[in-house]
PDB file of C-alpha atoms in Angstrom:
ATOM      1  CA  MET B   1      35.694 -56.062  67.387  1.00  0.00           C
ATOM      2  CA  MET B   2      32.401 -56.597  69.232  1.00  0.00           C
ATOM      3  CA  LEU B   3      33.194 -60.328  69.647  1.00  0.00           C
ATOM      4  CA  ILE B   4      36.531 -59.485  71.267  1.00  0.00           C
ATOM      5  CA  ARG B   5      34.746 -57.063  73.636  1.00  0.00           C
ATOM      6  CA  TYR B   6      32.257 -59.769  74.656  1.00  0.00           C
ATOM      7  CA  ILE B   7      35.033 -62.331  75.233  1.00  0.00           C
ATOM      8  CA  THR B   8      36.931 -59.753  77.311  1.00  0.00           C
ATOM      9  CA  GLN B   9      33.825 -59.079  79.418  1.00  0.00           C
ATOM     10  CA  ILE B  10      33.224 -62.811  79.975  1.00  0.00           C
ATOM     11  CA  GLY B  11      36.876 -63.252  81.007  1.00  0.00           C
ATOM     12  CA  ARG B  12      36.624 -60.313  83.396  1.00  0.00           C
ATOM     13  CA  TYR B  13      33.413 -61.795  84.850  1.00  0.00           C
ATOM     14  CA  PHE B  14      35.146 -65.101  85.689  1.00  0.00           C
ATOM     15  CA  LEU B  15      38.134 -63.267  87.160  1.00  0.00           C
ATOM     16  CA  MET B  16      35.642 -61.347  89.321  1.00  0.00           C
ATOM     17  CA  LEU B  17      34.125 -64.647  90.532  1.00  0.00           C
ATOM     18  CA  LYS B  18      37.595 -65.817  91.595  1.00  0.00           C
ATOM     19  CA  GLU B  19      38.320 -62.530  93.387  1.00  0.00           C
ATOM     20  CA  ILE B  20      35.013 -62.658  95.348  1.00  0.00           C
ATOM     21  CA  PHE B  21      36.274 -65.658  97.354  1.00  0.00           C
ATOM     22  CA  ASN B  22      39.743 -64.214  98.073  1.00  0.00           C
ATOM     23  CA  LYS B  23      40.656 -62.370 101.286  1.00  0.00           C
ATOM     24  CA  GLN B  24      37.404 -62.891 103.214  1.00  0.00           C
ATOM     25  CA  THR B  25      35.904 -60.088 105.294  1.00  0.00           C
ATOM     26  CA  LYS B  26      35.666 -60.740 109.069  1.00  0.00           C
ATOM     27  CA  TRP B  27      32.616 -62.858 109.999  1.00  0.00           C
ATOM     28  CA  SER B  28      31.397 -60.289 112.567  1.00  0.00           C
ATOM     29  CA  VAL B  29      31.037 -57.750 109.715  1.00  0.00           C
ATOM     30  CA  MET B  30      29.922 -60.250 107.060  1.00  0.00           C
ATOM     31  CA  LYS B  31      27.095 -61.620 109.229  1.00  0.00           C
ATOM     32  CA  ASN B  32      25.328 -58.238 109.340  1.00  0.00           C
ATOM     33  CA  LEU B  33      25.836 -57.721 105.606  1.00  0.00           C
ATOM     34  CA  ILE B  34      24.275 -61.131 104.840  1.00  0.00           C
ATOM     35  CA  PHE B  35      21.198 -60.424 107.011  1.00  0.00           C
ATOM     36  CA  LYS B  36      20.769 -57.046 105.298  1.00  0.00           C
ATOM     37  CA  GLU B  37      20.921 -58.685 101.839  1.00  0.00           C
ATOM     38  CA  ILE B  38      18.401 -61.374 102.895  1.00  0.00           C
ATOM     39  CA  ASP B  39      16.042 -58.606 103.981  1.00  0.00           C
ATOM     40  CA  ASP B  40      16.532 -56.554 100.796  1.00  0.00           C
ATOM     41  CA  LEU B  41      16.605 -59.343  98.197  1.00  0.00           C
ATOM     42  CA  ILE B  42      14.536 -62.243  99.572  1.00  0.00           C
ATOM     43  CA  ILE B  43      12.027 -60.828 102.060  1.00  0.00           C
ATOM     44  CA  GLY B  44      11.636 -57.672  99.957  1.00  0.00           C
ATOM     45  CA  SER B  45      10.615 -59.816  96.962  1.00  0.00           C
ATOM     46  CA  LEU B  46       8.022 -61.993  98.756  1.00  0.00           C
ATOM     47  CA  GLY B  47       5.077 -59.706  97.975  1.00  0.00           C
ATOM     48  CA  ILE B  48       5.609 -59.389  94.219  1.00  0.00           C
ATOM     49  CA  VAL B  49       6.435 -63.123  93.855  1.00  0.00           C
ATOM     50  CA  ALA B  50       3.284 -64.152  95.778  1.00  0.00           C
ATOM     51  CA  PHE B  51       1.052 -61.781  93.781  1.00  0.00           C
ATOM     52  CA  ILE B  52       2.352 -62.805  90.337  1.00  0.00           C
ATOM     53  CA  SER B  53       2.442 -66.553  91.138  1.00  0.00           C
ATOM     54  CA  PHE B  54      -1.128 -66.687  92.416  1.00  0.00           C
ATOM     55  CA  PHE B  55      -2.672 -64.898  89.451  1.00  0.00           C
ATOM     56  CA  VAL B  56      -0.562 -66.522  86.725  1.00  0.00           C
ATOM     57  CA  GLY B  57      -1.448 -69.949  88.168  1.00  0.00           C
ATOM     58  CA  GLY B  58      -5.086 -68.906  87.902  1.00  0.00           C
ATOM     59  CA  VAL B  59      -4.646 -67.756  84.297  1.00  0.00           C
ATOM     60  CA  VAL B  60      -2.933 -71.055  83.321  1.00  0.00           C
ATOM     61  CA  ALA B  61      -5.873 -73.028  84.765  1.00  0.00           C
ATOM     62  CA  ILE B  62      -8.485 -70.846  83.002  1.00  0.00           C
ATOM     63  CA  GLN B  63      -6.649 -70.928  79.649  1.00  0.00           C
ATOM     64  CA  THR B  64      -6.325 -74.732  79.876  1.00  0.00           C
ATOM     65  CA  ALA B  65     -10.016 -75.092  80.770  1.00  0.00           C
ATOM     66  CA  LEU B  66     -11.118 -72.858  77.882  1.00  0.00           C
ATOM     67  CA  ASN B  67      -9.054 -74.871  75.392  1.00  0.00           C
ATOM     68  CA  LEU B  68     -10.313 -78.273  76.548  1.00  0.00           C
ATOM     69  CA  THR B  69     -13.498 -78.078  74.476  1.00  0.00           C
ATOM     70  CA  ASN B  70     -13.604 -81.764  73.497  1.00  0.00           C
ATOM     71  CA  PRO B  71     -15.964 -83.605  75.882  1.00  0.00           C
ATOM     72  CA  LEU B  72     -13.816 -86.758  75.554  1.00  0.00           C
ATOM     73  CA  ILE B  73     -10.837 -85.037  77.218  1.00  0.00           C
ATOM     74  CA  PRO B  74     -11.040 -85.478  81.017  1.00  0.00           C
ATOM     75  CA  LYS B  75     -11.255 -82.297  83.089  1.00  0.00           C
ATOM     76  CA  TYR B  76      -8.589 -83.396  85.569  1.00  0.00           C
ATOM     77  CA  LEU B  77      -6.032 -82.436  82.868  1.00  0.00           C
ATOM     78  CA  ILE B  78      -6.618 -78.808  83.948  1.00  0.00           C
ATOM     79  CA  GLY B  79      -4.987 -79.604  87.312  1.00  0.00           C
ATOM     80  CA  PHE B  80      -2.255 -81.657  85.629  1.00  0.00           C
ATOM     81  CA  ALA B  81      -1.386 -78.883  83.142  1.00  0.00           C
ATOM     82  CA  THR B  82      -1.377 -76.232  85.887  1.00  0.00           C
ATOM     83  CA  ARG B  83       0.983 -78.277  88.063  1.00  0.00           C
ATOM     84  CA  GLN B  84       3.385 -79.047  85.213  1.00  0.00           C
ATOM     85  CA  SER B  85       3.442 -75.464  83.910  1.00  0.00           C
ATOM     86  CA  VAL B  86       3.983 -73.905  87.333  1.00  0.00           C
ATOM     87  CA  ILE B  87       6.588 -76.352  88.691  1.00  0.00           C
ATOM     88  CA  LEU B  88       8.655 -76.933  85.544  1.00  0.00           C
ATOM     89  CA  GLU B  89       8.816 -73.488  83.953  1.00  0.00           C
ATOM     90  CA  PHE B  90       6.732 -70.719  85.426  1.00  0.00           C
ATOM     91  CA  ALA B  91       8.013 -70.672  89.023  1.00  0.00           C
ATOM     92  CA  PRO B  92      11.765 -71.207  88.434  1.00  0.00           C
ATOM     93  CA  THR B  93      12.230 -69.439  85.071  1.00  0.00           C
ATOM     94  CA  PHE B  94       9.521 -66.785  84.682  1.00  0.00           C
ATOM     95  CA  ILE B  95       9.905 -65.553  88.268  1.00  0.00           C
ATOM     96  CA  SER B  96      13.718 -65.455  87.820  1.00  0.00           C
ATOM     97  CA  VAL B  97      13.371 -63.234  84.726  1.00  0.00           C
ATOM     98  CA  ILE B  98      11.112 -60.897  86.737  1.00  0.00           C
ATOM     99  CA  MET B  99      13.654 -60.937  89.592  1.00  0.00           C
ATOM    100  CA  ALA B 100      16.372 -60.025  87.060  1.00  0.00           C
ATOM    101  CA  GLY B 101      14.481 -56.736  86.739  1.00  0.00           C
ATOM    102  CA  LYS B 102      13.726 -56.231  90.421  1.00  0.00           C
ATOM    103  CA  MET B 103      16.781 -57.659  92.196  1.00  0.00           C
ATOM    104  CA  GLY B 104      19.166 -57.060  89.297  1.00  0.00           C
ATOM    105  CA  SER B 105      18.382 -53.364  88.953  1.00  0.00           C
ATOM    106  CA  PHE B 106      18.637 -52.911  92.730  1.00  0.00           C
ATOM    107  CA  ILE B 107      22.040 -54.661  92.909  1.00  0.00           C
ATOM    108  CA  THR B 108      23.495 -52.852  89.870  1.00  0.00           C
ATOM    109  CA  SER B 109      22.295 -49.416  90.941  1.00  0.00           C
ATOM    110  CA  SER B 110      23.444 -49.817  94.571  1.00  0.00           C
ATOM    111  CA  ILE B 111      26.954 -51.020  93.610  1.00  0.00           C
ATOM    112  CA  GLY B 112      27.119 -48.589  90.660  1.00  0.00           C
ATOM    113  CA  THR B 113      26.268 -45.675  92.961  1.00  0.00           C
ATOM    114  CA  MET B 114      29.071 -46.773  95.308  1.00  0.00           C
ATOM    115  CA  ARG B 115      31.444 -46.799  92.320  1.00  0.00           C
ATOM    116  CA  VAL B 116      30.356 -43.305  91.200  1.00  0.00           C
ATOM    117  CA  THR B 117      30.664 -41.848  94.721  1.00  0.00           C
ATOM    118  CA  GLU B 118      34.104 -43.519  95.152  1.00  0.00           C
ATOM    119  CA  GLN B 119      33.001 -45.610  98.154  1.00  0.00           C
ATOM    120  CA  ILE B 120      34.481 -48.712  96.500  1.00  0.00           C
ATOM    121  CA  ASP B 121      37.827 -46.920  96.122  1.00  0.00           C
ATOM    122  CA  ALA B 122      37.643 -46.033  99.830  1.00  0.00           C
ATOM    123  CA  LEU B 123      37.111 -49.723 100.734  1.00  0.00           C
ATOM    124  CA  GLU B 124      40.152 -50.695  98.626  1.00  0.00           C
ATOM    125  CA  VAL B 125      42.289 -48.005 100.292  1.00  0.00           C
ATOM    126  CA  MET B 126      41.321 -49.434 103.711  1.00  0.00           C
ATOM    127  CA  GLY B 127      42.605 -52.841 102.584  1.00  0.00           C
ATOM    128  CA  VAL B 128      39.155 -54.421 102.249  1.00  0.00           C
ATOM    129  CA  ASN B 129      38.458 -56.816  99.351  1.00  0.00           C
ATOM    130  CA  SER B 130      35.563 -54.776  97.960  1.00  0.00           C
ATOM    131  CA  LEU B 131      34.260 -57.624  95.761  1.00  0.00           C
ATOM    132  CA  ASN B 132      34.058 -59.974  98.742  1.00  0.00           C
ATOM    133  CA  TYR B 133      32.506 -57.245 100.893  1.00  0.00           C
ATOM    134  CA  LEU B 134      29.844 -56.296  98.308  1.00  0.00           C
ATOM    135  CA  VAL B 135      29.072 -59.452  96.308  1.00  0.00           C
ATOM    136  CA  PHE B 136      29.682 -62.405  98.643  1.00  0.00           C
ATOM    137  CA  PRO B 137      26.772 -61.474 101.009  1.00  0.00           C
ATOM    138  CA  LYS B 138      24.447 -61.341  97.980  1.00  0.00           C
ATOM    139  CA  ILE B 139      25.502 -64.845  96.870  1.00  0.00           C
ATOM    140  CA  ILE B 140      24.909 -66.242 100.385  1.00  0.00           C
ATOM    141  CA  ALA B 141      21.553 -64.426 100.701  1.00  0.00           C
ATOM    142  CA  LEU B 142      20.389 -65.831  97.367  1.00  0.00           C
ATOM    143  CA  LEU B 143      20.996 -69.387  98.583  1.00  0.00           C
ATOM    144  CA  LEU B 144      17.539 -68.806 100.107  1.00  0.00           C
ATOM    145  CA  TYR B 145      16.130 -68.078  96.645  1.00  0.00           C
ATOM    146  CA  PRO B 146      14.723 -71.664  96.295  1.00  0.00           C
ATOM    147  CA  PHE B 147      12.548 -70.843  99.340  1.00  0.00           C
ATOM    148  CA  LEU B 148      11.022 -67.996  97.297  1.00  0.00           C
ATOM    149  CA  ILE B 149      10.472 -70.307  94.311  1.00  0.00           C
ATOM    150  CA  GLY B 150       8.897 -72.957  96.579  1.00  0.00           C
ATOM    151  CA  ILE B 151       6.328 -70.366  97.677  1.00  0.00           C
ATOM    152  CA  ALA B 152       5.768 -69.428  94.011  1.00  0.00           C
ATOM    153  CA  MET B 153       5.078 -73.094  93.151  1.00  0.00           C
ATOM    154  CA  PHE B 154       2.583 -73.512  95.994  1.00  0.00           C
ATOM    155  CA  LEU B 155       0.750 -70.252  95.273  1.00  0.00           C
ATOM    156  CA  GLY B 156       0.702 -70.922  91.518  1.00  0.00           C
ATOM    157  CA  VAL B 157      -1.073 -74.263  92.001  1.00  0.00           C
ATOM    158  CA  LEU B 158      -3.347 -72.723  94.675  1.00  0.00           C
ATOM    159  CA  GLY B 159      -4.254 -69.894  92.268  1.00  0.00           C
ATOM    160  CA  GLY B 160      -5.037 -72.475  89.582  1.00  0.00           C
ATOM    161  CA  TRP B 161      -7.240 -74.433  91.986  1.00  0.00           C
ATOM    162  CA  MET B 162      -9.174 -71.335  93.072  1.00  0.00           C
ATOM    163  CA  ALA B 163      -9.631 -70.076  89.487  1.00  0.00           C
ATOM    164  CA  GLY B 164     -10.726 -73.516  88.261  1.00  0.00           C
ATOM    165  CA  VAL B 165     -13.084 -74.342  91.138  1.00  0.00           C
ATOM    166  CA  TYR B 166     -14.606 -70.914  91.818  1.00  0.00           C
ATOM    167  CA  GLY B 167     -14.748 -70.120  88.102  1.00  0.00           C
ATOM    168  CA  GLY B 168     -16.942 -73.175  87.623  1.00  0.00           C
ATOM    169  CA  PHE B 169     -14.523 -74.922  85.216  1.00  0.00           C
ATOM    170  CA  ILE B 170     -13.718 -77.997  87.335  1.00  0.00           C
ATOM    171  CA  SER B 171     -14.620 -79.598  90.653  1.00  0.00           C
ATOM    172  CA  SER B 172     -12.152 -79.474  93.552  1.00  0.00           C
ATOM    173  CA  ALA B 173     -11.760 -83.275  93.596  1.00  0.00           C
ATOM    174  CA  GLU B 174     -10.981 -83.383  89.839  1.00  0.00           C
ATOM    175  CA  PHE B 175      -8.382 -80.603  90.107  1.00  0.00           C
ATOM    176  CA  ILE B 176      -6.634 -82.251  93.071  1.00  0.00           C
ATOM    177  CA  ASN B 177      -6.726 -85.598  91.226  1.00  0.00           C
ATOM    178  CA  GLY B 178      -5.075 -83.891  88.232  1.00  0.00           C
ATOM    179  CA  THR B 179      -2.325 -82.305  90.343  1.00  0.00           C
ATOM    180  CA  GLN B 180      -1.497 -85.701  91.894  1.00  0.00           C
ATOM    181  CA  MET B 181      -1.612 -87.672  88.643  1.00  0.00           C
ATOM    182  CA  ASP B 182       1.691 -89.024  87.243  1.00  0.00           C
ATOM    183  CA  PHE B 183       3.712 -86.865  89.644  1.00  0.00           C
ATOM    184  CA  ILE B 184       7.475 -87.238  89.150  1.00  0.00           C
ATOM    185  CA  PRO B 185       9.411 -86.097  92.283  1.00  0.00           C
ATOM    186  CA  PHE B 186      12.538 -85.410  90.173  1.00  0.00           C
ATOM    187  CA  HIS B 187      10.702 -82.483  88.561  1.00  0.00           C
ATOM    188  CA  ILE B 188      10.899 -80.662  91.906  1.00  0.00           C
ATOM    189  CA  VAL B 189      14.630 -81.473  92.157  1.00  0.00           C
ATOM    190  CA  TYR B 190      15.122 -80.247  88.575  1.00  0.00           C
ATOM    191  CA  ALA B 191      13.300 -76.983  89.364  1.00  0.00           C
ATOM    192  CA  PHE B 192      15.424 -76.331  92.468  1.00  0.00           C
ATOM    193  CA  ILE B 193      18.696 -77.148  90.663  1.00  0.00           C
ATOM    194  CA  LYS B 194      17.728 -74.563  88.024  1.00  0.00           C
ATOM    195  CA  THR B 195      16.773 -72.122  90.763  1.00  0.00           C
ATOM    196  CA  LEU B 196      20.186 -72.331  92.469  1.00  0.00           C
ATOM    197  CA  ILE B 197      21.978 -71.715  89.139  1.00  0.00           C
ATOM    198  CA  PHE B 198      19.665 -68.764  88.436  1.00  0.00           C
ATOM    199  CA  ALA B 199      20.318 -67.429  91.962  1.00  0.00           C
ATOM    200  CA  MET B 200      24.074 -67.375  91.229  1.00  0.00           C
ATOM    201  CA  LEU B 201      23.422 -65.497  87.968  1.00  0.00           C
ATOM    202  CA  LEU B 202      21.087 -63.036  89.738  1.00  0.00           C
ATOM    203  CA  ALA B 203      23.739 -62.279  92.362  1.00  0.00           C
ATOM    204  CA  THR B 204      26.819 -62.004  90.139  1.00  0.00           C
ATOM    205  CA  ILE B 205      25.849 -60.569  86.719  1.00  0.00           C
ATOM    206  CA  PRO B 206      24.166 -57.382  88.092  1.00  0.00           C
ATOM    207  CA  SER B 207      27.071 -57.027  90.563  1.00  0.00           C
ATOM    208  CA  PHE B 208      29.550 -57.274  87.669  1.00  0.00           C
ATOM    209  CA  HIS B 209      27.804 -54.507  85.706  1.00  0.00           C
ATOM    210  CA  GLY B 210      27.563 -52.269  88.771  1.00  0.00           C
ATOM    211  CA  TYR B 211      31.149 -52.848  89.920  1.00  0.00           C
ATOM    212  CA  TYR B 212      32.862 -52.227  86.584  1.00  0.00           C
ATOM    213  CA  MET B 213      30.715 -49.336  85.347  1.00  0.00           C
ATOM    214  CA  LYS B 214      32.305 -45.987  84.544  1.00  0.00           C
ATOM    215  CA  GLY B 215      30.789 -42.513  84.467  1.00  0.00           C
ATOM    216  CA  GLY B 216      28.154 -40.741  86.535  1.00  0.00           C
ATOM    217  CA  ALA B 217      24.519 -41.052  87.570  1.00  0.00           C
ATOM    218  CA  LEU B 218      23.281 -41.459  83.969  1.00  0.00           C
ATOM    219  CA  GLU B 219      25.611 -44.432  83.442  1.00  0.00           C
ATOM    220  CA  VAL B 220      24.210 -46.107  86.588  1.00  0.00           C
ATOM    221  CA  GLY B 221      20.803 -46.212  84.862  1.00  0.00           C
ATOM    222  CA  LYS B 222      22.336 -47.561  81.646  1.00  0.00           C
ATOM    223  CA  ALA B 223      24.266 -50.227  83.585  1.00  0.00           C
ATOM    224  CA  SER B 224      21.013 -51.339  85.287  1.00  0.00           C
ATOM    225  CA  THR B 225      19.342 -51.774  81.898  1.00  0.00           C
ATOM    226  CA  VAL B 226      22.288 -53.699  80.434  1.00  0.00           C
ATOM    227  CA  SER B 227      22.499 -55.935  83.518  1.00  0.00           C
ATOM    228  CA  PHE B 228      18.781 -56.770  83.244  1.00  0.00           C
ATOM    229  CA  VAL B 229      19.176 -57.734  79.583  1.00  0.00           C
ATOM    230  CA  TRP B 230      22.243 -59.944  80.147  1.00  0.00           C
ATOM    231  CA  THR B 231      20.859 -61.562  83.306  1.00  0.00           C
ATOM    232  CA  SER B 232      17.618 -62.429  81.449  1.00  0.00           C
ATOM    233  CA  VAL B 233      19.545 -63.781  78.435  1.00  0.00           C
ATOM    234  CA  SER B 234      21.769 -65.891  80.727  1.00  0.00           C
ATOM    235  CA  ILE B 235      18.765 -67.284  82.630  1.00  0.00           C
ATOM    236  CA  ILE B 236      16.984 -68.287  79.408  1.00  0.00           C
ATOM    237  CA  LEU B 237      20.166 -69.804  77.948  1.00  0.00           C
ATOM    238  CA  PHE B 238      20.951 -71.798  81.120  1.00  0.00           C
ATOM    239  CA  ASN B 239      17.294 -72.838  81.299  1.00  0.00           C
ATOM    240  CA  TYR B 240      17.644 -74.457  77.868  1.00  0.00           C
ATOM    241  CA  ILE B 241      20.970 -76.136  78.716  1.00  0.00           C
ATOM    242  CA  LEU B 242      19.804 -77.459  82.114  1.00  0.00           C
ATOM    243  CA  THR B 243      16.496 -78.734  80.702  1.00  0.00           C
ATOM    244  CA  GLN B 244      18.399 -80.602  77.979  1.00  0.00           C
ATOM    245  CA  LEU B 245      20.887 -82.063  80.504  1.00  0.00           C
ATOM    246  CA  LEU B 246      18.443 -82.963  83.290  1.00  0.00           C
ATOM    247  CA  LEU B 247      15.256 -83.906  81.399  1.00  0.00           C
ATOM    248  CA  GLY B 248      16.419 -84.631  77.844  1.00  0.00           C
ATOM    249  CA  SER B 249      16.696 -88.315  77.098  1.00  0.00           C
TER     250      SER B 249
END
């Protein structure tokens, strides 16, 4: 019974994706909606992303330094490990899971509140495609999500450099040498491909749970929790699949 419910929900989700791109809202209206979503979702997340990235990058560098106790192991590996950890996994995946809580809860609660207060029904009565009106601007706004992850990558490595150098674990030249060593440009491409997929999940899964929720104010809170769980699960699952496809040999 539960399996059938999950399959039904997945089917409804893909039908929702199809409906989002039908019957487009006028550009003059859509333009303002997109700018509002960019402000709420991207610019509004800059502070928390910068803070977390900087300090986690620092922690990765310190943890690596503390575990390199063998004097035969070169210290530049601290910079190498920090770069690899931040670019490959921390910035695209860990930040996306955090954003599933921040952005996801915001999207689900805002659309869920519109459902409870019958604003979505009012849009439908006026002949507006409510899914296009509500979800499409979020998808377009989150095309800028790689910009946020790019900042997270830079600040993560910067945090690692500052923690390593000012903590007395490594010299600046050694850390920079480590970050430049064996650099594979495709790793950046891989990270941004993942980021765009995660951006689509962050825009659509919370919207799905907000749009199709039933009940009152209490159910809005429950829908936000459920959307966070499923967005996080989807991000981790897609992370595994994309890593296997793009990096697995």
